[in-house]
PDB file of C-alpha atoms in Angstrom:
ATOM      1  CA  MET A   1     -41.705  32.176   9.230  1.00  0.00           C
ATOM      2  CA  GLU A   2     -45.292  30.985   8.716  1.00  0.00           C
ATOM      3  CA  TYR A   3     -45.747  33.571   5.967  1.00  0.00           C
ATOM      4  CA  ILE A   4     -42.627  32.263   4.194  1.00  0.00           C
ATOM      5  CA  TYR A   5     -44.016  28.741   4.570  1.00  0.00           C
ATOM      6  CA  ALA A   6     -47.375  29.848   3.131  1.00  0.00           C
ATOM      7  CA  PHE A   7     -45.605  31.571   0.219  1.00  0.00           C
ATOM      8  CA  PHE A   8     -43.498  28.478  -0.516  1.00  0.00           C
ATOM      9  CA  LEU A   9     -46.532  26.191  -0.479  1.00  0.00           C
ATOM     10  CA  GLY A  10     -48.334  28.568  -2.838  1.00  0.00           C
ATOM     11  CA  VAL A  11     -45.431  28.462  -5.298  1.00  0.00           C
ATOM     12  CA  LEU A  12     -45.182  24.669  -5.056  1.00  0.00           C
ATOM     13  CA  GLN A  13     -48.923  24.232  -5.588  1.00  0.00           C
ATOM     14  CA  GLY A  14     -49.146  26.701  -8.460  1.00  0.00           C
ATOM     15  CA  VAL A  15     -46.199  25.225 -10.355  1.00  0.00           C
ATOM     16  CA  THR A  16     -46.623  21.485  -9.792  1.00  0.00           C
ATOM     17  CA  GLU A  17     -50.435  21.298  -9.970  1.00  0.00           C
ATOM     18  CA  PHE A  18     -50.516  22.044 -13.684  1.00  0.00           C
ATOM     19  CA  LEU A  19     -47.096  21.028 -14.948  1.00  0.00           C
ATOM     20  CA  PRO A  20     -47.191  17.223 -15.325  1.00  0.00           C
ATOM     21  CA  VAL A  21     -44.865  16.400 -12.416  1.00  0.00           C
ATOM     22  CA  SER A  22     -47.320  15.545  -9.574  1.00  0.00           C
ATOM     23  CA  SER A  23     -47.805  18.163  -6.871  1.00  0.00           C
ATOM     24  CA  SER A  24     -48.804  15.536  -4.289  1.00  0.00           C
ATOM     25  CA  GLY A  25     -45.719  13.458  -5.111  1.00  0.00           C
ATOM     26  CA  HIS A  26     -43.447  16.432  -4.505  1.00  0.00           C
ATOM     27  CA  LEU A  27     -45.129  17.204  -1.178  1.00  0.00           C
ATOM     28  CA  SER A  28     -44.752  13.602  -0.067  1.00  0.00           C
ATOM     29  CA  LEU A  29     -41.037  13.415  -0.924  1.00  0.00           C
ATOM     30  CA  LEU A  30     -40.356  16.770   0.742  1.00  0.00           C
ATOM     31  CA  GLU A  31     -42.082  15.476   3.846  1.00  0.00           C
ATOM     32  CA  HIS A  32     -39.881  12.363   3.878  1.00  0.00           C
ATOM     33  CA  ALA A  33     -36.645  14.143   2.969  1.00  0.00           C
ATOM     34  CA  PHE A  34     -36.776  17.219   5.187  1.00  0.00           C
ATOM     35  CA  GLY A  35     -39.518  16.515   7.692  1.00  0.00           C
ATOM     36  CA  PHE A  36     -41.562  18.923   5.619  1.00  0.00           C
ATOM     37  CA  LYS A  37     -44.938  19.433   7.263  1.00  0.00           C
ATOM     38  CA  GLU A  38     -47.809  18.740   4.907  1.00  0.00           C
ATOM     39  CA  PRO A  39     -50.331  21.591   4.965  1.00  0.00           C
ATOM     40  CA  GLU A  40     -53.451  21.056   7.042  1.00  0.00           C
ATOM     41  CA  THR A  41     -56.623  20.320   5.130  1.00  0.00           C
ATOM     42  CA  PHE A  42     -58.196  23.787   5.121  1.00  0.00           C
ATOM     43  CA  PHE A  43     -54.984  25.520   4.051  1.00  0.00           C
ATOM     44  CA  ASP A  44     -54.484  22.869   1.378  1.00  0.00           C
ATOM     45  CA  VAL A  45     -58.004  23.560   0.121  1.00  0.00           C
ATOM     46  CA  SER A  46     -57.257  27.308   0.010  1.00  0.00           C
ATOM     47  CA  LEU A  47     -54.247  26.536  -2.202  1.00  0.00           C
ATOM     48  CA  HIS A  48     -56.472  24.477  -4.470  1.00  0.00           C
ATOM     49  CA  ALA A  49     -58.966  27.346  -4.510  1.00  0.00           C
ATOM     50  CA  GLY A  50     -56.154  29.543  -5.840  1.00  0.00           C
ATOM     51  CA  THR A  51     -55.356  27.095  -8.631  1.00  0.00           C
ATOM     52  CA  LEU A  52     -59.081  26.643  -9.287  1.00  0.00           C
ATOM     53  CA  LEU A  53     -59.358  30.383  -9.883  1.00  0.00           C
ATOM     54  CA  ALA A  54     -56.285  30.185 -12.139  1.00  0.00           C
ATOM     55  CA  VAL A  55     -58.052  27.630 -14.355  1.00  0.00           C
ATOM     56  CA  LEU A  56     -61.241  29.708 -14.423  1.00  0.00           C
ATOM     57  CA  VAL A  57     -59.312  32.821 -15.449  1.00  0.00           C
ATOM     58  CA  PHE A  58     -57.068  31.074 -17.979  1.00  0.00           C
ATOM     59  CA  PHE A  59     -59.926  29.160 -19.623  1.00  0.00           C
ATOM     60  CA  ARG A  60     -62.523  31.898 -19.045  1.00  0.00           C
ATOM     61  CA  SER A  61     -63.535  32.019 -22.719  1.00  0.00           C
ATOM     62  CA  LEU A  62     -64.238  28.286 -22.767  1.00  0.00           C
ATOM     63  CA  VAL A  63     -66.074  28.341 -19.431  1.00  0.00           C
ATOM     64  CA  LEU A  64     -68.207  31.360 -20.376  1.00  0.00           C
ATOM     65  CA  ASP A  65     -68.960  29.821 -23.770  1.00  0.00           C
ATOM     66  CA  ILE A  66     -70.173  26.617 -22.111  1.00  0.00           C
ATOM     67  CA  LEU A  67     -72.297  28.482 -19.551  1.00  0.00           C
ATOM     68  CA  SER A  68     -73.825  30.662 -22.269  1.00  0.00           C
ATOM     69  CA  SER A  69     -74.675  27.577 -24.315  1.00  0.00           C
ATOM     70  CA  ILE A  70     -76.407  25.953 -21.350  1.00  0.00           C
ATOM     71  CA  PHE A  71     -78.611  29.007 -20.834  1.00  0.00           C
ATOM     72  CA  ARG A  72     -79.376  29.226 -24.565  1.00  0.00           C
ATOM     73  CA  CYS A  73     -80.231  25.513 -24.651  1.00  0.00           C
ATOM     74  CA  ALA A  74     -82.635  25.927 -21.743  1.00  0.00           C
ATOM     75  CA  GLU A  75     -84.188  29.001 -23.355  1.00  0.00           C
ATOM     76  CA  SER A  76     -84.612  27.256 -26.720  1.00  0.00           C
ATOM     77  CA  ILE A  77     -86.209  24.197 -25.126  1.00  0.00           C
ATOM     78  CA  LEU A  78     -88.617  26.313 -23.066  1.00  0.00           C
ATOM     79  CA  ARG A  79     -89.634  28.286 -26.148  1.00  0.00           C
ATOM     80  CA  GLY A  80     -89.900  25.196 -28.317  1.00  0.00           C
ATOM     81  CA  LYS A  81     -87.150  26.361 -30.644  1.00  0.00           C
ATOM     82  CA  LYS A  82     -84.400  24.335 -32.275  1.00  0.00           C
ATOM     83  CA  VAL A  83     -81.178  24.203 -30.258  1.00  0.00           C
ATOM     84  CA  GLU A  84     -78.175  25.453 -32.203  1.00  0.00           C
ATOM     85  CA  ARG A  85     -75.486  22.893 -33.009  1.00  0.00           C
ATOM     86  CA  LYS A  86     -72.770  24.688 -31.049  1.00  0.00           C
ATOM     87  CA  ASP A  87     -74.989  24.899 -27.981  1.00  0.00           C
ATOM     88  CA  ARG A  88     -75.840  21.185 -28.263  1.00  0.00           C
ATOM     89  CA  GLU A  89     -72.154  20.318 -28.462  1.00  0.00           C
ATOM     90  CA  ASN A  90     -71.305  22.411 -25.406  1.00  0.00           C
ATOM     91  CA  ALA A  91     -74.209  20.961 -23.419  1.00  0.00           C
ATOM     92  CA  TRP A  92     -73.086  17.467 -24.404  1.00  0.00           C
ATOM     93  CA  LEU A  93     -69.543  18.394 -23.330  1.00  0.00           C
ATOM     94  CA  VAL A  94     -70.868  19.134 -19.837  1.00  0.00           C
ATOM     95  CA  VAL A  95     -72.420  15.657 -19.771  1.00  0.00           C
ATOM     96  CA  LYS A  96     -69.104  14.143 -20.870  1.00  0.00           C
ATOM     97  CA  VAL A  97     -67.212  15.971 -18.116  1.00  0.00           C
ATOM     98  CA  LEU A  98     -69.702  14.882 -15.454  1.00  0.00           C
ATOM     99  CA  VAL A  99     -69.619  11.249 -16.607  1.00  0.00           C
ATOM    100  CA  ALA A 100     -65.811  11.303 -16.753  1.00  0.00           C
ATOM    101  CA  SER A 101     -65.740  12.640 -13.187  1.00  0.00           C
ATOM    102  CA  ILE A 102     -67.580   9.607 -11.801  1.00  0.00           C
ATOM    103  CA  PRO A 103     -64.593   7.194 -11.620  1.00  0.00           C
ATOM    104  CA  ALA A 104     -62.513   9.564  -9.477  1.00  0.00           C
ATOM    105  CA  GLY A 105     -65.478  10.126  -7.171  1.00  0.00           C
ATOM    106  CA  VAL A 106     -66.056   6.391  -6.756  1.00  0.00           C
ATOM    107  CA  VAL A 107     -62.377   5.523  -6.283  1.00  0.00           C
ATOM    108  CA  GLY A 108     -61.842   8.422  -3.895  1.00  0.00           C
ATOM    109  CA  SER A 109     -64.845   7.432  -1.785  1.00  0.00           C
ATOM    110  CA  PHE A 110     -64.092   3.714  -1.512  1.00  0.00           C
ATOM    111  CA  PHE A 111     -60.322   3.468  -1.903  1.00  0.00           C
ATOM    112  CA  GLY A 112     -59.107   6.979  -1.061  1.00  0.00           C
ATOM    113  CA  ASP A 113     -57.729   6.065   2.368  1.00  0.00           C
ATOM    114  CA  ALA A 114     -55.893   3.018   1.017  1.00  0.00           C
ATOM    115  CA  MET A 115     -54.380   5.003  -1.844  1.00  0.00           C
ATOM    116  CA  GLU A 116     -53.437   7.798   0.555  1.00  0.00           C
ATOM    117  CA  GLY A 117     -51.720   5.209   2.747  1.00  0.00           C
ATOM    118  CA  LEU A 118     -49.371   4.371  -0.108  1.00  0.00           C
ATOM    119  CA  SER A 119     -48.003   7.916   0.091  1.00  0.00           C
ATOM    120  CA  LYS A 120     -46.516   7.085   3.482  1.00  0.00           C
ATOM    121  CA  ASP A 121     -43.886   5.024   1.667  1.00  0.00           C
ATOM    122  CA  ALA A 122     -41.357   7.301  -0.044  1.00  0.00           C
ATOM    123  CA  HIS A 123     -40.159   4.460  -2.271  1.00  0.00           C
ATOM    124  CA  ILE A 124     -43.639   3.826  -3.649  1.00  0.00           C
ATOM    125  CA  VAL A 125     -44.088   7.533  -4.395  1.00  0.00           C
ATOM    126  CA  SER A 126     -40.661   7.588  -6.073  1.00  0.00           C
ATOM    127  CA  ILE A 127     -41.548   4.577  -8.226  1.00  0.00           C
ATOM    128  CA  LEU A 128     -44.816   6.233  -9.218  1.00  0.00           C
ATOM    129  CA  LEU A 129     -42.927   9.382 -10.240  1.00  0.00           C
ATOM    130  CA  ILE A 130     -40.785   7.209 -12.510  1.00  0.00           C
ATOM    131  CA  VAL A 131     -43.969   5.624 -13.881  1.00  0.00           C
ATOM    132  CA  ASN A 132     -45.283   9.144 -14.453  1.00  0.00           C
ATOM    133  CA  GLY A 133     -42.175   9.879 -16.503  1.00  0.00           C
ATOM    134  CA  GLY A 134     -42.918   6.794 -18.581  1.00  0.00           C
ATOM    135  CA  ILE A 135     -46.473   8.021 -19.161  1.00  0.00           C
ATOM    136  CA  LEU A 136     -45.149  11.366 -20.383  1.00  0.00           C
ATOM    137  CA  LEU A 137     -42.795   9.611 -22.809  1.00  0.00           C
ATOM    138  CA  LEU A 138     -45.880   8.241 -24.557  1.00  0.00           C
ATOM    139  CA  ASN A 139     -46.264  11.762 -25.940  1.00  0.00           C
ATOM    140  CA  TYR A 140     -43.076  11.459 -27.997  1.00  0.00           C
ATOM    141  CA  PRO A 141     -43.966  12.635 -31.534  1.00  0.00           C
ATOM    142  CA  SER A 142     -42.780   9.503 -33.339  1.00  0.00           C
ATOM    143  CA  ARG A 143     -44.995   7.193 -31.261  1.00  0.00           C
ATOM    144  CA  PRO A 144     -46.643   4.578 -33.530  1.00  0.00           C
ATOM    145  CA  ILE A 145     -49.435   3.715 -31.079  1.00  0.00           C
ATOM    146  CA  PHE A 146     -51.222   7.048 -31.239  1.00  0.00           C
ATOM    147  CA  ALA A 147     -54.194   7.809 -33.380  1.00  0.00           C
ATOM    148  CA  LYS A 148     -53.861  10.895 -35.521  1.00  0.00           C
ATOM    149  CA  ASN A 149     -54.397  13.848 -33.186  1.00  0.00           C
ATOM    150  CA  SER A 150     -57.151  15.548 -35.156  1.00  0.00           C
ATOM    151  CA  ARG A 151     -60.275  15.006 -33.027  1.00  0.00           C
ATOM    152  CA  ASN A 152     -61.866  17.856 -31.129  1.00  0.00           C
ATOM    153  CA  LEU A 153     -63.969  17.640 -27.966  1.00  0.00           C
ATOM    154  CA  ALA A 154     -67.222  17.553 -29.932  1.00  0.00           C
ATOM    155  CA  SER A 155     -66.172  14.369 -31.742  1.00  0.00           C
ATOM    156  CA  CYS A 156     -64.822  12.642 -28.622  1.00  0.00           C
ATOM    157  CA  SER A 157     -67.179   9.816 -27.645  1.00  0.00           C
ATOM    158  CA  LEU A 158     -68.696   9.418 -24.195  1.00  0.00           C
ATOM    159  CA  LEU A 159     -66.794   6.141 -23.772  1.00  0.00           C
ATOM    160  CA  ALA A 160     -63.490   7.838 -24.619  1.00  0.00           C
ATOM    161  CA  CYS A 161     -64.233  10.574 -22.082  1.00  0.00           C
ATOM    162  CA  LEU A 162     -65.029   7.932 -19.476  1.00  0.00           C
ATOM    163  CA  ALA A 163     -61.662   6.300 -20.203  1.00  0.00           C
ATOM    164  CA  ILE A 164     -59.945   9.625 -19.483  1.00  0.00           C
ATOM    165  CA  GLY A 165     -61.946   9.757 -16.256  1.00  0.00           C
ATOM    166  CA  VAL A 166     -60.637   6.323 -15.247  1.00  0.00           C
ATOM    167  CA  VAL A 167     -57.102   7.601 -15.778  1.00  0.00           C
ATOM    168  CA  GLN A 168     -57.883  10.586 -13.560  1.00  0.00           C
ATOM    169  CA  ALA A 169     -59.035   8.182 -10.852  1.00  0.00           C
ATOM    170  CA  ILE A 170     -55.717   6.331 -11.017  1.00  0.00           C
ATOM    171  CA  ALA A 171     -53.931   9.674 -10.695  1.00  0.00           C
ATOM    172  CA  ILE A 172     -55.239   9.943  -7.125  1.00  0.00           C
ATOM    173  CA  LEU A 173     -52.053   8.008  -6.353  1.00  0.00           C
ATOM    174  CA  ARG A 174     -49.301  10.366  -5.250  1.00  0.00           C
ATOM    175  CA  GLY A 175     -46.571  10.496  -7.847  1.00  0.00           C
ATOM    176  CA  ILE A 176     -48.912  10.223 -10.825  1.00  0.00           C
ATOM    177  CA  SER A 177     -49.667  13.626 -12.322  1.00  0.00           C
ATOM    178  CA  ARG A 178     -53.374  14.202 -12.846  1.00  0.00           C
ATOM    179  CA  SER A 179     -52.813  16.706 -15.650  1.00  0.00           C
ATOM    180  CA  GLY A 180     -50.029  14.706 -17.288  1.00  0.00           C
ATOM    181  CA  SER A 181     -51.889  11.396 -17.258  1.00  0.00           C
ATOM    182  CA  THR A 182     -55.259  12.748 -18.420  1.00  0.00           C
ATOM    183  CA  ILE A 183     -53.725  14.865 -21.182  1.00  0.00           C
ATOM    184  CA  THR A 184     -51.709  11.848 -22.328  1.00  0.00           C
ATOM    185  CA  ALA A 185     -54.868   9.719 -22.314  1.00  0.00           C
ATOM    186  CA  GLY A 186     -56.633  12.323 -24.443  1.00  0.00           C
ATOM    187  CA  ASN A 187     -53.715  12.405 -26.859  1.00  0.00           C
ATOM    188  CA  MET A 188     -53.718   8.616 -27.133  1.00  0.00           C
ATOM    189  CA  LEU A 189     -57.411   8.727 -27.987  1.00  0.00           C
ATOM    190  CA  GLY A 190     -56.676  11.091 -30.860  1.00  0.00           C
ATOM    191  CA  LEU A 191     -57.646  14.433 -29.346  1.00  0.00           C
ATOM    192  CA  LYS A 192     -55.733  17.531 -30.320  1.00  0.00           C
ATOM    193  CA  PRO A 193     -53.242  18.277 -27.499  1.00  0.00           C
ATOM    194  CA  GLU A 194     -54.928  21.598 -26.721  1.00  0.00           C
ATOM    195  CA  ASP A 195     -58.325  19.884 -26.474  1.00  0.00           C
ATOM    196  CA  SER A 196     -56.838  17.166 -24.262  1.00  0.00           C
ATOM    197  CA  ALA A 197     -55.702  19.936 -21.921  1.00  0.00           C
ATOM    198  CA  ARG A 198     -59.068  21.697 -22.008  1.00  0.00           C
ATOM    199  CA  PHE A 199     -60.909  18.501 -21.095  1.00  0.00           C
ATOM    200  CA  SER A 200     -58.357  17.702 -18.393  1.00  0.00           C
ATOM    201  CA  PHE A 201     -58.861  21.059 -16.731  1.00  0.00           C
ATOM    202  CA  LEU A 202     -62.648  20.899 -17.029  1.00  0.00           C
ATOM    203  CA  LEU A 203     -62.358  17.672 -15.025  1.00  0.00           C
ATOM    204  CA  PHE A 204     -60.120  19.548 -12.592  1.00  0.00           C
ATOM    205  CA  LEU A 205     -62.791  22.225 -12.132  1.00  0.00           C
ATOM    206  CA  VAL A 206     -65.406  19.638 -11.166  1.00  0.00           C
ATOM    207  CA  ALA A 207     -63.133  17.712  -8.784  1.00  0.00           C
ATOM    208  CA  ILE A 208     -61.616  20.691  -6.995  1.00  0.00           C
ATOM    209  CA  SER A 209     -64.864  22.674  -6.822  1.00  0.00           C
ATOM    210  CA  GLY A 210     -66.471  19.786  -4.964  1.00  0.00           C
ATOM    211  CA  ALA A 211     -63.538  19.440  -2.571  1.00  0.00           C
ATOM    212  CA  VAL A 212     -63.414  23.171  -1.849  1.00  0.00           C
ATOM    213  CA  VAL A 213     -67.157  23.382  -1.126  1.00  0.00           C
ATOM    214  CA  LEU A 214     -67.068  20.347   1.191  1.00  0.00           C
ATOM    215  CA  GLU A 215     -64.094  21.613   3.182  1.00  0.00           C
ATOM    216  CA  ILE A 216     -65.520  25.113   3.553  1.00  0.00           C
ATOM    217  CA  ALA A 217     -68.752  23.574   4.849  1.00  0.00           C
ATOM    218  CA  LYS A 218     -66.826  21.538   7.448  1.00  0.00           C
ATOM    219  CA  PHE A 219     -64.400  24.307   8.421  1.00  0.00           C
ATOM    220  CA  LYS A 220     -64.296  25.630  11.972  1.00  0.00           C
ATOM    221  CA  PRO A 221     -62.179  28.775  12.590  1.00  0.00           C
ATOM    222  CA  SER A 222     -60.555  27.218  15.652  1.00  0.00           C
ATOM    223  CA  SER A 223     -59.400  24.202  13.622  1.00  0.00           C
ATOM    224  CA  SER A 224     -56.781  26.093  11.593  1.00  0.00           C
ATOM    225  CA  SER A 225     -53.334  27.122  12.815  1.00  0.00           C
ATOM    226  CA  PHE A 226     -52.940  29.490   9.843  1.00  0.00           C
ATOM    227  CA  THR A 227     -54.041  33.106  10.077  1.00  0.00           C
ATOM    228  CA  LEU A 228     -56.390  34.585   7.489  1.00  0.00           C
ATOM    229  CA  GLY A 229     -53.474  36.570   6.040  1.00  0.00           C
ATOM    230  CA  GLN A 230     -51.404  33.416   5.540  1.00  0.00           C
ATOM    231  CA  VAL A 231     -54.316  31.605   3.916  1.00  0.00           C
ATOM    232  CA  ILE A 232     -54.917  34.510   1.523  1.00  0.00           C
ATOM    233  CA  LEU A 233     -51.192  34.775   0.729  1.00  0.00           C
ATOM    234  CA  GLY A 234     -50.961  31.077  -0.122  1.00  0.00           C
ATOM    235  CA  ALA A 235     -54.060  31.207  -2.322  1.00  0.00           C
ATOM    236  CA  VAL A 236     -52.931  34.354  -4.182  1.00  0.00           C
ATOM    237  CA  VAL A 237     -49.441  32.972  -4.816  1.00  0.00           C
ATOM    238  CA  ALA A 238     -50.911  29.639  -5.979  1.00  0.00           C
ATOM    239  CA  PHE A 239     -53.172  31.575  -8.354  1.00  0.00           C
ATOM    240  CA  MET A 240     -50.343  33.682  -9.820  1.00  0.00           C
ATOM    241  CA  PHE A 241     -47.948  30.794 -10.337  1.00  0.00           C
ATOM    242  CA  GLY A 242     -50.831  28.617 -11.533  1.00  0.00           C
ATOM    243  CA  VAL A 243     -51.617  31.035 -14.367  1.00  0.00           C
ATOM    244  CA  MET A 244     -47.939  31.173 -15.345  1.00  0.00           C
ATOM    245  CA  SER A 245     -47.689  27.372 -15.281  1.00  0.00           C
ATOM    246  CA  LEU A 246     -50.774  27.039 -17.480  1.00  0.00           C
ATOM    247  CA  LYS A 247     -49.216  29.392 -20.023  1.00  0.00           C
ATOM    248  CA  VAL A 248     -46.056  27.273 -20.057  1.00  0.00           C
ATOM    249  CA  LEU A 249     -48.028  24.030 -20.332  1.00  0.00           C
ATOM    250  CA  MET A 250     -50.146  25.222 -23.263  1.00  0.00           C
ATOM    251  CA  ARG A 251     -47.036  26.374 -25.126  1.00  0.00           C
ATOM    252  CA  VAL A 252     -45.415  22.991 -24.517  1.00  0.00           C
ATOM    253  CA  LEU A 253     -48.541  21.225 -25.770  1.00  0.00           C
ATOM    254  CA  ALA A 254     -48.685  23.432 -28.859  1.00  0.00           C
ATOM    255  CA  SER A 255     -45.150  22.310 -29.694  1.00  0.00           C
ATOM    256  CA  LYS A 256     -46.051  18.669 -28.840  1.00  0.00           C
ATOM    257  CA  LYS A 257     -43.215  18.363 -26.327  1.00  0.00           C
ATOM    258  CA  LEU A 258     -44.957  17.189 -23.169  1.00  0.00           C
ATOM    259  CA  TYR A 259     -42.428  14.344 -23.035  1.00  0.00           C
ATOM    260  CA  LEU A 260     -39.733  16.860 -22.055  1.00  0.00           C
ATOM    261  CA  PHE A 261     -40.957  16.667 -18.451  1.00  0.00           C
ATOM    262  CA  ALA A 262     -40.197  12.922 -18.333  1.00  0.00           C
ATOM    263  CA  PRO A 263     -36.447  13.224 -17.520  1.00  0.00           C
ATOM    264  CA  TYR A 264     -37.246  15.459 -14.546  1.00  0.00           C
ATOM    265  CA  CYS A 265     -39.671  12.850 -13.169  1.00  0.00           C
ATOM    266  CA  PHE A 266     -37.064  10.125 -13.674  1.00  0.00           C
ATOM    267  CA  VAL A 267     -34.417  12.127 -11.803  1.00  0.00           C
ATOM    268  CA  ILE A 268     -36.693  12.994  -8.871  1.00  0.00           C
ATOM    269  CA  GLY A 269     -37.996   9.430  -8.686  1.00  0.00           C
ATOM    270  CA  LEU A 270     -34.520   7.878  -8.761  1.00  0.00           C
ATOM    271  CA  ALA A 271     -33.278  10.368  -6.177  1.00  0.00           C
ATOM    272  CA  GLY A 272     -36.148   9.369  -3.915  1.00  0.00           C
ATOM    273  CA  LEU A 273     -35.347   5.666  -4.323  1.00  0.00           C
ATOM    274  CA  LEU A 274     -31.642   6.115  -3.642  1.00  0.00           C
ATOM    275  CA  LEU A 275     -31.676   8.755  -0.916  1.00  0.00           C
ATOM    276  CA  LEU A 276     -34.839   8.171   1.103  1.00  0.00           C
TER     277      LEU A 276
END
């Protein structure tokens, strides 16, 4: 039974982490509706490690390109040579990602417990899922409030990136999708949808990498009720479904139809309000 549970959690994590429907919101409502046991911290981190690997594999070209640029920048500076424009842009992108990651770190450190406490109320989570649906509707193609989506990551200002980071911090609330809200913020700032997604998942890499490292450092073998096999199963399943979900998400973004996930969030949110 524990293996089935680990498999189910892997599927849930892989699908809802990247599709803009809030993985934490779903876990919270399942806990309230069916007495669903939330995974213990280390197992939860192993699931996130699976989705972290999914992002690294799916965006491997982007990640490798950025890493290569950093090494070339360092080499050029040490040799007194001019840094190529592409390498400068990629190095500056790293700075943007790190700066944009600050708000979530600050909010999580000082207000994380309070925001986590809100998840104990199923009605609040349900309302936030409905709010998440409203956020996704902002991606409707005929929206008049959007700038023309023609900017790439190189032309996105540091202030705009910081604004996306603030949105990510708000998405710590269960029911608000981190991917959905940050991609929407990028779109509203005029980024191409695909670049909004790339920046969103670069932020994800920073946030989850830090969490995974911290939890592994604190982990004690006797503190987990899951066997190594169950942990590996959950992580592998989360990875596989994470890659598939990323493929779906990028296709949806290419067709500019992120708003199609809004009705689902409305239905789940209303169901939570009425039934829980």
